[in-house]
Amino acid sequence: MDQLRALETPCLLLDRAVMERNIHRLHRRLRTAGVPLRPHLKTTKCVEIARLLVRDQPGGVTVSTLAEAGRFSASGFQDILYAVAIAPNKLAHAAALRRSGTMLSLLLDSADAARAAGAAATRDGLTFPVLIELDVDGHRSGVSPDPSVLVSLARAIHAIPGLALRGLLTHAGSAYDGTSVSAITAIAELERSTMTAAAATLRDAGLPCPTVSVGSTPTALAAQSYEGVTEVRAGVFAFNDLMQVRLCVCSVEDIAISVLTTVIGHYAPKNRMIVDAGWTALSQDSLRHSGVLIFGYVCDDAGQPLEDLVLTALNQEHGIVTRLSGGTIDSGRLPIGTTLRILPVHACSTAAAHDRYYVLDESAQIVAAWPRFGGWTESG
Amino acid sequence: MDQLRALETPCLLLDRAVMERNIHRLHRRLRTAGVPLRPHLKTTKCVEIARLLVRDQPGGVTVSTLAEAGRFSASGFQDILYAVAIAPNKLAHAAALRRSGTMLSLLLDSADAARAAGAAATRDGLTFPVLIELDVDGHRSGVSPDPSVLVSLARAIHAIPGLALRGLLTHAGSAYDGTSVSAITAIAELERSTMTAAAATLRDAGLPCPTVSVGSTPTALAAQSYEGVTEVRAGVFAFNDLMQVRLCVCSVEDIAISVLTTVIGHYAPKNRMIVDAGWTALSQDSLRHSGVLIFGYVCDDAGQPLEDLVLTALNQEHGIVTRLSGGTIDSGRLPIGTTLRILPVHACSTAAAHDRYYVLDESAQIVAAWPRFGGWTESG
């Protein structure tokens, strides 16, 4: 652990063996089901990790920003789905990526946005492959699966020069409200059945629908059938986090990232300890645990949870550690300067707080520092 | 507004005139009180803004990370207070900054950390100026103002070679629990009176205490007396945010930053609109407004709040807009592609989500793009 103790904290650690096991688990599961993975790169935003995610897969990826599309395109990824309904002011950027040869697919759920995308494409003599976003659970965005509404939008898109209708996409975000694997399995089945019915509706209307794209980490790990689905999107599964543990789709031992931090103070009268990881290092994602809002599990520097120590408040550069039981923290065992690891509530937001992953091998030796990017422009 | 409409969203806008007015307001207030400002640069993390913050001030600044200390030191700031209790693994970094000639002051609240800091200093033949952190309100960190506890720690620090005791510091974070200006004024007075009494205790014990450092934006704007205080720290005041509006220390018109975003979808059956600013662009800070948790006010692209439109949920790249009244959103008035601005709940976290400020003059013309940094290392 000497190497870890020499790092300036806070910083982000990635346990490569745990991540590879997580990736292998979903790859194997989907291979058995006969459906390919189109990994969502928004969680990791790292070229080295993206290469592991597409290993033995067809190679298509999912992104949440055009900055991701540009960076991954420049690193050799050529089949990229931008899975957020596109804003008109991003069309010039998207067209530039498309012109460079990237097979950049767009997501649409309105005729207004479709007309803007078509105009941008024809201006440049391009064609954008397009998926229609379907709202299967009222969670966020997407068009209603009502056949008349859906067919009307699909016909409009199909008629717009510069757009090539390729099918349907959904994200059953309500899976995150699930409280058991069976509840998530039911949402996954709702996702699948609504999507396959909608695809049949389009095909019956003589419209093209080769792609039926579903996904989220919980539904990808809990679905019992993928019949009629042509690809599964998921991103968090590579890292996992306490939210996925809460959803019962992984264990604490499956969490591959942690924030390395250092004890900077003990406050026995207030029953608390302070570490140097605040919301800038962990994000503000929290979950309720035994009635208390927590921002992470506190582990030793080997990654083993320390009894009932949790983060119960975050400031910009301070993390407040208390015991769930309300008991006293043993300051003799964890003196100032002790290096600890924090398991995150939400991998996407915690990773987004860092510009690199310190990659650990199975002996907890740092074997690489992989860059991670953020922002909305390739220069960002 | 054509310039704004050409920007790819989301991005961070800074209204320079509003910021200058905010800075001038606190400068004038403290000049009248005869106490200097030591601006906290953690909110802004931008060299151009830091120069405006120290204009007509003695020049000392406050930082929350050694990355800030390093960047600002390299830009000519030489009197830097690192206002987080130092972790032992940061002492080599701190010593390197001190060796380069920066007057880097450290904050301590324990004898253990003091011994580590002293050892690092003497190893390099250096002296660290040191402030003792006092806990005036039980909010976070700091030593008890109990005279025996305080004098004992101060004597220990004073005796450690390599450390030069310079006085006391506190941050009355409980000001953020205030619900009226009078409540915050009372906390500011508690902060001042506890600190001046503690300073007298140290001086009576023959210990040096030239510095009595207090601060937070709410207490800096609401204090009625600074007697005995030698410097005030504050950072958010330059930008302001909805949290400061809630604390009644500024108005919505005083908020200098906003996130430019674009309408990407309308969902009339769900009474919502979606914009392309999620938590990656806004942070997850929220506050309760009329019983609803909100993540920002929605404004037109000139920065004027649009009736009762607010963000009520955020995903990674999606912001869900609803009306506080529950009424229908006029999609004809705000079609897809409409550019809007979001006023943030918490300026520190929203600014931390961006790598540059698009600086607007009074005609809303973009006159500069000022870089903003984050992370914990100078290369970060």
PDB file of C-alpha atoms in Angstrom, chain A residues 5 7-10 42 45 64-66 84-85 87-90 93 109-110 135 138-142 262 264 267 270 272 274 276 279-281 283-285 315-318 320 336-337 346 348-349 352-356 376-377 379-380, chain B residues 5 7-10 42 45 64-66 84-85 87-90 93 109-110 135 138-142 262 264 267 270 272 274 276 279-281 283-285 315-318 320 336-337 346 348-349 352-356 376-377 379-380:
ATOM      1  CA  ARG A   5       0.059   6.274   0.562  1.00  0.00           C
ATOM      2  CA  LEU A   7      -0.418   9.663  -3.794  1.00  0.00           C
ATOM      3  CA  GLU A   8      -1.711  13.143  -3.084  1.00  0.00           C
ATOM      4  CA  THR A   9      -5.393  12.843  -2.161  1.00  0.00           C
ATOM      5  CA  PRO A  10      -8.165  12.930  -3.209  1.00  0.00           C
ATOM      6  CA  LYS A  42     -20.658   8.349 -20.544  1.00  0.00           C
ATOM      7  CA  LYS A  45     -15.125   8.627 -20.752  1.00  0.00           C
ATOM      8  CA  SER A  64     -24.037  11.311 -24.121  1.00  0.00           C
ATOM      9  CA  THR A  65     -22.154  14.283 -25.627  1.00  0.00           C
ATOM     10  CA  LEU A  66     -20.615  15.183 -28.969  1.00  0.00           C
ATOM     11  CA  VAL A  84     -29.574  12.413 -26.191  1.00  0.00           C
ATOM     12  CA  ALA A  85     -32.165  14.203 -28.361  1.00  0.00           C
ATOM     13  CA  ALA A  87     -30.211  20.378 -29.930  1.00  0.00           C
ATOM     14  CA  PRO A  88     -30.199  22.377 -33.196  1.00  0.00           C
ATOM     15  CA  ASN A  89     -27.040  24.253 -32.121  1.00  0.00           C
ATOM     16  CA  LYS A  90     -25.154  20.933 -32.083  1.00  0.00           C
ATOM     17  CA  HIS A  93     -20.721  19.732 -34.783  1.00  0.00           C
ATOM     18  CA  ASP A 109     -38.454  12.363 -30.528  1.00  0.00           C
ATOM     19  CA  SER A 110     -40.052  15.274 -32.375  1.00  0.00           C
ATOM     20  CA  ASP A 135     -41.050   6.568 -23.764  1.00  0.00           C
ATOM     21  CA  GLY A 138     -43.002   7.950 -18.434  1.00  0.00           C
ATOM     22  CA  HIS A 139     -39.551   8.429 -16.957  1.00  0.00           C
ATOM     23  CA  ARG A 140     -38.001  11.213 -19.008  1.00  0.00           C
ATOM     24  CA  SER A 141     -38.105  11.891 -22.746  1.00  0.00           C
ATOM     25  CA  GLY A 142     -39.299  10.021 -25.841  1.00  0.00           C
ATOM     26  CA  THR A 262      -6.851  11.011   3.857  1.00  0.00           C
ATOM     27  CA  ILE A 264      -7.420  15.259   8.252  1.00  0.00           C
ATOM     28  CA  TYR A 267     -13.651  15.573  16.512  1.00  0.00           C
ATOM     29  CA  LYS A 270     -18.982  15.707  17.726  1.00  0.00           C
ATOM     30  CA  ARG A 272     -16.995  12.641  13.669  1.00  0.00           C
ATOM     31  CA  ILE A 274     -13.060  14.551   8.560  1.00  0.00           C
ATOM     32  CA  ASP A 276     -10.074  15.433   2.412  1.00  0.00           C
ATOM     33  CA  TRP A 279     -18.200  16.988  -3.271  1.00  0.00           C
ATOM     34  CA  THR A 280     -15.519  18.062  -5.751  1.00  0.00           C
ATOM     35  CA  ALA A 281     -14.084  14.522  -5.453  1.00  0.00           C
ATOM     36  CA  SER A 283     -20.177  14.351  -6.340  1.00  0.00           C
ATOM     37  CA  GLN A 284     -23.288  15.041  -4.312  1.00  0.00           C
ATOM     38  CA  ASP A 285     -25.110  11.818  -5.091  1.00  0.00           C
ATOM     39  CA  ASN A 315     -18.439  20.345   1.706  1.00  0.00           C
ATOM     40  CA  GLN A 316     -16.281  21.448  -1.211  1.00  0.00           C
ATOM     41  CA  GLU A 317     -13.087  19.785   0.091  1.00  0.00           C
ATOM     42  CA  HIS A 318     -14.278  18.158   3.341  1.00  0.00           C
ATOM     43  CA  ILE A 320     -17.716  14.292   7.269  1.00  0.00           C
ATOM     44  CA  ILE A 336      -4.615  11.810  11.026  1.00  0.00           C
ATOM     45  CA  GLY A 337      -2.837  10.896   7.817  1.00  0.00           C
ATOM     46  CA  HIS A 346     -23.027   6.922  -8.239  1.00  0.00           C
ATOM     47  CA  CYS A 348     -21.000   8.375 -13.328  1.00  0.00           C
ATOM     48  CA  SER A 349     -20.903  11.481 -11.163  1.00  0.00           C
ATOM     49  CA  ALA A 352     -16.907  12.898 -13.657  1.00  0.00           C
ATOM     50  CA  ALA A 353     -15.134  14.697 -10.803  1.00  0.00           C
ATOM     51  CA  HIS A 354     -11.706  13.403 -11.903  1.00  0.00           C
ATOM     52  CA  ASP A 355      -9.385  13.786 -14.883  1.00  0.00           C
ATOM     53  CA  ARG A 356      -7.599  10.441 -14.571  1.00  0.00           C
ATOM     54  CA  TRP A 376     -18.894  19.398 -24.332  1.00  0.00           C
ATOM     55  CA  THR A 377     -16.191  20.332 -26.828  1.00  0.00           C
ATOM     56  CA  SER A 379     -10.913  20.973 -26.572  1.00  0.00           C
ATOM     57  CA  GLY A 380     -12.697  20.910 -23.211  1.00  0.00           C
TER      58      GLY A 380
ATOM     59  CA  ARG B   5     -27.426  31.347 -30.003  1.00  0.00           C
ATOM     60  CA  LEU B   7     -22.693  28.732 -28.849  1.00  0.00           C
ATOM     61  CA  GLU B   8     -22.896  24.985 -28.429  1.00  0.00           C
ATOM     62  CA  THR B   9     -24.746  24.274 -25.192  1.00  0.00           C
ATOM     63  CA  PRO B  10     -24.455  23.732 -22.297  1.00  0.00           C
ATOM     64  CA  LYS B  42     -12.347  28.249  -4.643  1.00  0.00           C
ATOM     65  CA  LYS B  45     -10.699  29.269  -9.838  1.00  0.00           C
ATOM     66  CA  SER B  64      -9.176  25.248  -0.922  1.00  0.00           C
ATOM     67  CA  THR B  65      -6.601  23.088  -2.755  1.00  0.00           C
ATOM     68  CA  LEU B  66      -2.863  23.154  -3.370  1.00  0.00           C
ATOM     69  CA  VAL B  84      -8.386  23.287   4.717  1.00  0.00           C
ATOM     70  CA  ALA B  85      -6.594  21.333   7.478  1.00  0.00           C
ATOM     71  CA  ALA B  87      -3.205  16.135   5.048  1.00  0.00           C
ATOM     72  CA  PRO B  88       0.316  14.784   5.661  1.00  0.00           C
ATOM     73  CA  ASN B  89       0.547  13.520   2.050  1.00  0.00           C
ATOM     74  CA  LYS B  90       0.215  17.130   0.838  1.00  0.00           C
ATOM     75  CA  HIS B  93       3.608  19.755  -2.327  1.00  0.00           C
ATOM     76  CA  ASP B 109      -6.562  22.046  14.338  1.00  0.00           C
ATOM     77  CA  SER B 110      -4.559  19.219  15.898  1.00  0.00           C
ATOM     78  CA  ASP B 135     -14.905  25.828  15.770  1.00  0.00           C
ATOM     79  CA  GLY B 138     -20.082  23.140  15.813  1.00  0.00           C
ATOM     80  CA  HIS B 139     -20.490  23.210  12.037  1.00  0.00           C
ATOM     81  CA  ARG B 140     -17.535  21.260  10.712  1.00  0.00           C
ATOM     82  CA  SER B 141     -13.893  21.227  11.805  1.00  0.00           C
ATOM     83  CA  GLY B 142     -11.726  23.291  14.144  1.00  0.00           C
ATOM     84  CA  THR B 262     -31.210  24.667 -25.299  1.00  0.00           C
ATOM     85  CA  ILE B 264     -34.492  19.708 -26.780  1.00  0.00           C
ATOM     86  CA  TYR B 267     -43.762  16.554 -23.392  1.00  0.00           C
ATOM     87  CA  LYS B 270     -46.230  15.003 -18.759  1.00  0.00           C
ATOM     88  CA  ARG B 272     -42.624  19.091 -18.904  1.00  0.00           C
ATOM     89  CA  ILE B 274     -36.368  19.050 -21.431  1.00  0.00           C
ATOM     90  CA  ASP B 276     -29.637  19.937 -22.582  1.00  0.00           C
ATOM     91  CA  TRP B 279     -26.004  17.553 -13.532  1.00  0.00           C
ATOM     92  CA  THR B 280     -22.746  17.567 -15.495  1.00  0.00           C
ATOM     93  CA  ALA B 281     -23.478  21.233 -16.327  1.00  0.00           C
ATOM     94  CA  SER B 283     -24.222  20.172 -10.324  1.00  0.00           C
ATOM     95  CA  GLN B 284     -26.750  18.436  -8.116  1.00  0.00           C
ATOM     96  CA  ASP B 285     -27.223  21.255  -5.619  1.00  0.00           C
ATOM     97  CA  ASN B 315     -29.974  13.424 -15.355  1.00  0.00           C
ATOM     98  CA  GLN B 316     -26.440  13.364 -16.710  1.00  0.00           C
ATOM     99  CA  GLU B 317     -27.231  15.470 -19.804  1.00  0.00           C
ATOM    100  CA  HIS B 318     -30.956  16.200 -19.369  1.00  0.00           C
ATOM    101  CA  ILE B 320     -36.393  18.447 -16.644  1.00  0.00           C
ATOM    102  CA  ILE B 336     -37.186  23.185 -29.628  1.00  0.00           C
ATOM    103  CA  GLY B 337     -33.923  25.017 -30.210  1.00  0.00           C
ATOM    104  CA  HIS B 346     -24.842  26.956  -5.802  1.00  0.00           C
ATOM    105  CA  CYS B 348     -19.222  26.901  -6.460  1.00  0.00           C
ATOM    106  CA  SER B 349     -20.521  23.573  -7.730  1.00  0.00           C
ATOM    107  CA  ALA B 352     -16.842  23.552 -10.993  1.00  0.00           C
ATOM    108  CA  ALA B 353     -18.668  21.749 -13.808  1.00  0.00           C
ATOM    109  CA  HIS B 354     -17.060  23.963 -16.496  1.00  0.00           C
ATOM    110  CA  ASP B 355     -13.597  24.636 -17.849  1.00  0.00           C
ATOM    111  CA  ARG B 356     -14.198  28.190 -19.067  1.00  0.00           C
ATOM    112  CA  TRP B 376      -5.834  18.715  -7.074  1.00  0.00           C
ATOM    113  CA  THR B 377      -2.584  18.857  -9.025  1.00  0.00           C
ATOM    114  CA  SER B 379      -1.334  19.401 -14.168  1.00  0.00           C
ATOM    115  CA  GLY B 380      -4.956  18.467 -13.429  1.00  0.00           C
TER     116      GLY B 380
END
